[in-house]
Amino acid sequence: MASRHLSRSIAMQSLFEWDFYGKEPKSIDKIIEQNLQEFGSGLENQEFVWQLAKNVTDHLTVIDKIIVESAPEWPLDQITMVDRNVLRIGLSELLYSKKEEVPPKVAINEAIELAKSFGGESSGRFVNGVLGTVYKEIEKIEKEV
């Protein structure tokens, strides 16, 4: 498994756990450390896991608002926890990563792959639809963020 893909997987698992236990701000660091030990031995760039998770937690309100606006027929608490956290990672990469490091289409593709790996039967399509909607409106959204 490629290093960045593994990093995204660890970040997603960490955010899932953090979300499951009530999004306690101070708990994310401990969760990430634990998941890096369990799943990330030999991972070349552990900093990428931290960067992804911190971008999500630091910008959670904005990211969740974009999810709600981009999937209006799905209240945030009715989106499966896997899909919700995959969307959060995808959006954080679309909005807060350097485009030369992570081109938008790569961020979307990686999120779709995470959804397919960890989510349900329709997770990939759902994540693709939401992130595709955001991508079409990215310039407008970036001005608001």
PDB file of C-alpha atoms in Angstrom:
ATOM      1  CA  MET A   1       0.000   0.000   0.000  1.00  0.00           C
ATOM      2  CA  ALA A   2       1.392   3.382  -0.978  1.00  0.00           C
ATOM      3  CA  SER A   3       2.602   5.549   1.881  1.00  0.00           C
ATOM      4  CA  ARG A   4       0.131   8.410   1.362  1.00  0.00           C
ATOM      5  CA  HIS A   5      -2.791   6.018   0.932  1.00  0.00           C
ATOM      6  CA  LEU A   6      -1.850   4.262   4.166  1.00  0.00           C
ATOM      7  CA  SER A   7      -1.574   7.658   5.860  1.00  0.00           C
ATOM      8  CA  ARG A   8      -5.069   8.559   4.679  1.00  0.00           C
ATOM      9  CA  SER A   9      -6.371   5.212   5.947  1.00  0.00           C
ATOM     10  CA  ILE A  10      -4.839   5.776   9.383  1.00  0.00           C
ATOM     11  CA  ALA A  11      -6.190   9.330   9.485  1.00  0.00           C
ATOM     12  CA  MET A  12      -9.658   8.076   8.534  1.00  0.00           C
ATOM     13  CA  GLN A  13      -9.604   5.357  11.192  1.00  0.00           C
ATOM     14  CA  SER A  14      -8.431   7.893  13.770  1.00  0.00           C
ATOM     15  CA  LEU A  15     -11.117  10.413  12.846  1.00  0.00           C
ATOM     16  CA  PHE A  16     -13.746   7.667  12.874  1.00  0.00           C
ATOM     17  CA  GLU A  17     -12.746   6.686  16.398  1.00  0.00           C
ATOM     18  CA  TRP A  18     -12.602  10.332  17.495  1.00  0.00           C
ATOM     19  CA  ASP A  19     -16.074  10.935  16.031  1.00  0.00           C
ATOM     20  CA  PHE A  20     -17.438   7.746  17.619  1.00  0.00           C
ATOM     21  CA  TYR A  21     -16.290   8.799  21.088  1.00  0.00           C
ATOM     22  CA  GLY A  22     -17.804  12.283  20.887  1.00  0.00           C
ATOM     23  CA  LYS A  23     -15.105  14.386  19.180  1.00  0.00           C
ATOM     24  CA  GLU A  24     -13.325  15.232  22.413  1.00  0.00           C
ATOM     25  CA  PRO A  25     -10.709  17.797  21.272  1.00  0.00           C
ATOM     26  CA  LYS A  26      -7.888  16.479  23.435  1.00  0.00           C
ATOM     27  CA  SER A  27      -8.407  12.812  22.531  1.00  0.00           C
ATOM     28  CA  ILE A  28      -7.423  13.017  18.856  1.00  0.00           C
ATOM     29  CA  ASP A  29      -3.678  13.094  19.589  1.00  0.00           C
ATOM     30  CA  LYS A  30      -3.822   9.943  21.687  1.00  0.00           C
ATOM     31  CA  ILE A  31      -5.975   8.179  19.080  1.00  0.00           C
ATOM     32  CA  ILE A  32      -3.574   9.078  16.260  1.00  0.00           C
ATOM     33  CA  GLU A  33      -0.533   7.940  18.253  1.00  0.00           C
ATOM     34  CA  GLN A  34      -2.225   4.638  19.057  1.00  0.00           C
ATOM     35  CA  ASN A  35      -3.268   4.032  15.431  1.00  0.00           C
ATOM     36  CA  LEU A  36       0.176   4.958  14.111  1.00  0.00           C
ATOM     37  CA  GLN A  37       1.695   2.360  16.444  1.00  0.00           C
ATOM     38  CA  GLU A  38      -0.834  -0.271  15.430  1.00  0.00           C
ATOM     39  CA  PHE A  39      -1.099   0.342  11.671  1.00  0.00           C
ATOM     40  CA  GLY A  40       1.784   2.635  10.710  1.00  0.00           C
ATOM     41  CA  SER A  41       4.974   0.787  11.568  1.00  0.00           C
ATOM     42  CA  GLY A  42       7.482   1.576   8.867  1.00  0.00           C
ATOM     43  CA  LEU A  43       5.390   4.444   7.520  1.00  0.00           C
ATOM     44  CA  GLU A  44       7.861   6.893   6.001  1.00  0.00           C
ATOM     45  CA  ASN A  45       5.932  10.123   6.570  1.00  0.00           C
ATOM     46  CA  GLN A  46       3.842   9.972   9.724  1.00  0.00           C
ATOM     47  CA  GLU A  47       3.516  13.752   9.598  1.00  0.00           C
ATOM     48  CA  PHE A  48       0.998  13.425   6.749  1.00  0.00           C
ATOM     49  CA  VAL A  49      -1.394  11.524   9.064  1.00  0.00           C
ATOM     50  CA  TRP A  50      -1.137  14.335  11.618  1.00  0.00           C
ATOM     51  CA  GLN A  51      -1.606  16.994   8.949  1.00  0.00           C
ATOM     52  CA  LEU A  52      -4.766  15.364   7.579  1.00  0.00           C
ATOM     53  CA  ALA A  53      -6.342  14.828  10.988  1.00  0.00           C
ATOM     54  CA  LYS A  54      -5.429  18.289  12.259  1.00  0.00           C
ATOM     55  CA  ASN A  55      -6.810  19.962   9.129  1.00  0.00           C
ATOM     56  CA  VAL A  56     -10.104  18.183   9.740  1.00  0.00           C
ATOM     57  CA  THR A  57     -10.274  18.930  13.460  1.00  0.00           C
ATOM     58  CA  ASP A  58      -9.116  22.546  13.069  1.00  0.00           C
ATOM     59  CA  HIS A  59     -11.657  23.277  10.318  1.00  0.00           C
ATOM     60  CA  LEU A  60     -14.441  20.903  11.377  1.00  0.00           C
ATOM     61  CA  THR A  61     -17.196  23.521  11.508  1.00  0.00           C
ATOM     62  CA  VAL A  62     -16.476  24.800   7.989  1.00  0.00           C
ATOM     63  CA  ILE A  63     -16.030  21.297   6.560  1.00  0.00           C
ATOM     64  CA  ASP A  64     -19.254  20.006   8.105  1.00  0.00           C
ATOM     65  CA  LYS A  65     -21.158  23.057   6.843  1.00  0.00           C
ATOM     66  CA  ILE A  66     -19.932  22.321   3.305  1.00  0.00           C
ATOM     67  CA  ILE A  67     -21.021  18.674   3.630  1.00  0.00           C
ATOM     68  CA  VAL A  68     -24.499  19.766   4.757  1.00  0.00           C
ATOM     69  CA  GLU A  69     -24.782  22.249   1.866  1.00  0.00           C
ATOM     70  CA  SER A  70     -23.474  19.757  -0.701  1.00  0.00           C
ATOM     71  CA  ALA A  71     -25.692  16.874   0.420  1.00  0.00           C
ATOM     72  CA  PRO A  72     -28.862  18.649   1.575  1.00  0.00           C
ATOM     73  CA  GLU A  73     -30.991  15.505   1.509  1.00  0.00           C
ATOM     74  CA  TRP A  74     -28.638  13.879   4.051  1.00  0.00           C
ATOM     75  CA  PRO A  75     -28.514  15.431   7.531  1.00  0.00           C
ATOM     76  CA  LEU A  76     -24.962  15.193   8.838  1.00  0.00           C
ATOM     77  CA  ASP A  77     -25.874  12.830  11.667  1.00  0.00           C
ATOM     78  CA  GLN A  78     -27.563  10.469   9.174  1.00  0.00           C
ATOM     79  CA  ILE A  79     -24.462  10.097   7.005  1.00  0.00           C
ATOM     80  CA  THR A  80     -22.598   6.968   8.070  1.00  0.00           C
ATOM     81  CA  MET A  81     -19.625   7.698  10.259  1.00  0.00           C
ATOM     82  CA  VAL A  82     -17.223   6.242   7.674  1.00  0.00           C
ATOM     83  CA  ASP A  83     -18.653   8.326   4.832  1.00  0.00           C
ATOM     84  CA  ARG A  84     -18.745  11.449   6.996  1.00  0.00           C
ATOM     85  CA  ASN A  85     -15.068  11.144   7.943  1.00  0.00           C
ATOM     86  CA  VAL A  86     -13.965  10.230   4.426  1.00  0.00           C
ATOM     87  CA  LEU A  87     -15.757  13.351   3.209  1.00  0.00           C
ATOM     88  CA  ARG A  88     -14.033  15.392   5.903  1.00  0.00           C
ATOM     89  CA  ILE A  89     -10.622  14.159   4.765  1.00  0.00           C
ATOM     90  CA  GLY A  90     -11.439  14.725   1.100  1.00  0.00           C
ATOM     91  CA  LEU A  91     -12.708  18.228   1.767  1.00  0.00           C
ATOM     92  CA  SER A  92      -9.751  19.115   3.954  1.00  0.00           C
ATOM     93  CA  GLU A  93      -7.425  18.073   1.145  1.00  0.00           C
ATOM     94  CA  LEU A  94      -9.450  19.973  -1.468  1.00  0.00           C
ATOM     95  CA  LEU A  95      -9.543  23.143   0.621  1.00  0.00           C
ATOM     96  CA  TYR A  96      -6.424  23.185   2.782  1.00  0.00           C
ATOM     97  CA  SER A  97      -3.719  21.231   0.938  1.00  0.00           C
ATOM     98  CA  LYS A  98      -1.288  22.708  -1.519  1.00  0.00           C
ATOM     99  CA  LYS A  99      -2.696  21.991  -5.002  1.00  0.00           C
ATOM    100  CA  GLU A 100       0.765  21.106  -6.326  1.00  0.00           C
ATOM    101  CA  GLU A 101       1.122  18.479  -3.577  1.00  0.00           C
ATOM    102  CA  VAL A 102      -2.382  17.049  -3.822  1.00  0.00           C
ATOM    103  CA  PRO A 103      -4.235  17.943  -7.026  1.00  0.00           C
ATOM    104  CA  PRO A 104      -8.013  18.106  -6.519  1.00  0.00           C
ATOM    105  CA  LYS A 105      -8.710  15.027  -8.638  1.00  0.00           C
ATOM    106  CA  VAL A 106      -6.201  13.017  -6.587  1.00  0.00           C
ATOM    107  CA  ALA A 107      -7.886  14.127  -3.347  1.00  0.00           C
ATOM    108  CA  ILE A 108     -11.269  13.070  -4.736  1.00  0.00           C
ATOM    109  CA  ASN A 109      -9.970   9.731  -6.052  1.00  0.00           C
ATOM    110  CA  GLU A 110      -8.284   8.928  -2.757  1.00  0.00           C
ATOM    111  CA  ALA A 111     -11.459   9.723  -0.831  1.00  0.00           C
ATOM    112  CA  ILE A 112     -13.478   7.469  -3.146  1.00  0.00           C
ATOM    113  CA  GLU A 113     -10.990   4.638  -2.590  1.00  0.00           C
ATOM    114  CA  LEU A 114     -11.198   5.093   1.186  1.00  0.00           C
ATOM    115  CA  ALA A 115     -14.992   5.006   0.968  1.00  0.00           C
ATOM    116  CA  LYS A 116     -14.889   1.810  -1.082  1.00  0.00           C
ATOM    117  CA  SER A 117     -12.448   0.180   1.343  1.00  0.00           C
ATOM    118  CA  PHE A 118     -14.103   1.143   4.616  1.00  0.00           C
ATOM    119  CA  GLY A 119     -17.676   2.068   3.722  1.00  0.00           C
ATOM    120  CA  GLY A 120     -20.767   0.372   2.421  1.00  0.00           C
ATOM    121  CA  GLU A 121     -21.858  -0.656  -1.024  1.00  0.00           C
ATOM    122  CA  SER A 122     -22.821   2.859  -2.154  1.00  0.00           C
ATOM    123  CA  SER A 123     -20.178   4.806  -0.209  1.00  0.00           C
ATOM    124  CA  GLY A 124     -17.902   5.364  -3.206  1.00  0.00           C
ATOM    125  CA  ARG A 125     -20.722   6.819  -5.291  1.00  0.00           C
ATOM    126  CA  PHE A 126     -21.937   8.999  -2.420  1.00  0.00           C
ATOM    127  CA  VAL A 127     -18.470  10.415  -1.698  1.00  0.00           C
ATOM    128  CA  ASN A 128     -17.882  10.959  -5.419  1.00  0.00           C
ATOM    129  CA  GLY A 129     -21.168  12.845  -5.730  1.00  0.00           C
ATOM    130  CA  VAL A 130     -20.567  15.128  -2.763  1.00  0.00           C
ATOM    131  CA  LEU A 131     -16.928  15.872  -3.582  1.00  0.00           C
ATOM    132  CA  GLY A 132     -17.797  16.323  -7.264  1.00  0.00           C
ATOM    133  CA  THR A 133     -20.386  18.928  -6.276  1.00  0.00           C
ATOM    134  CA  VAL A 134     -17.837  20.721  -4.110  1.00  0.00           C
ATOM    135  CA  TYR A 135     -15.204  20.574  -6.858  1.00  0.00           C
ATOM    136  CA  LYS A 136     -17.574  22.308  -9.295  1.00  0.00           C
ATOM    137  CA  GLU A 137     -18.045  25.114  -6.753  1.00  0.00           C
ATOM    138  CA  ILE A 138     -14.474  25.127  -5.368  1.00  0.00           C
ATOM    139  CA  GLU A 139     -13.567  28.685  -6.367  1.00  0.00           C
ATOM    140  CA  LYS A 140     -16.706  30.107  -4.759  1.00  0.00           C
ATOM    141  CA  ILE A 141     -16.200  27.987  -1.619  1.00  0.00           C
ATOM    142  CA  GLU A 142     -12.519  28.952  -1.275  1.00  0.00           C
ATOM    143  CA  LYS A 143     -13.490  32.642  -1.287  1.00  0.00           C
ATOM    144  CA  GLU A 144     -15.899  31.998   1.581  1.00  0.00           C
ATOM    145  CA  VAL A 145     -13.410  29.926   3.601  1.00  0.00           C
TER     146      VAL A 145
END
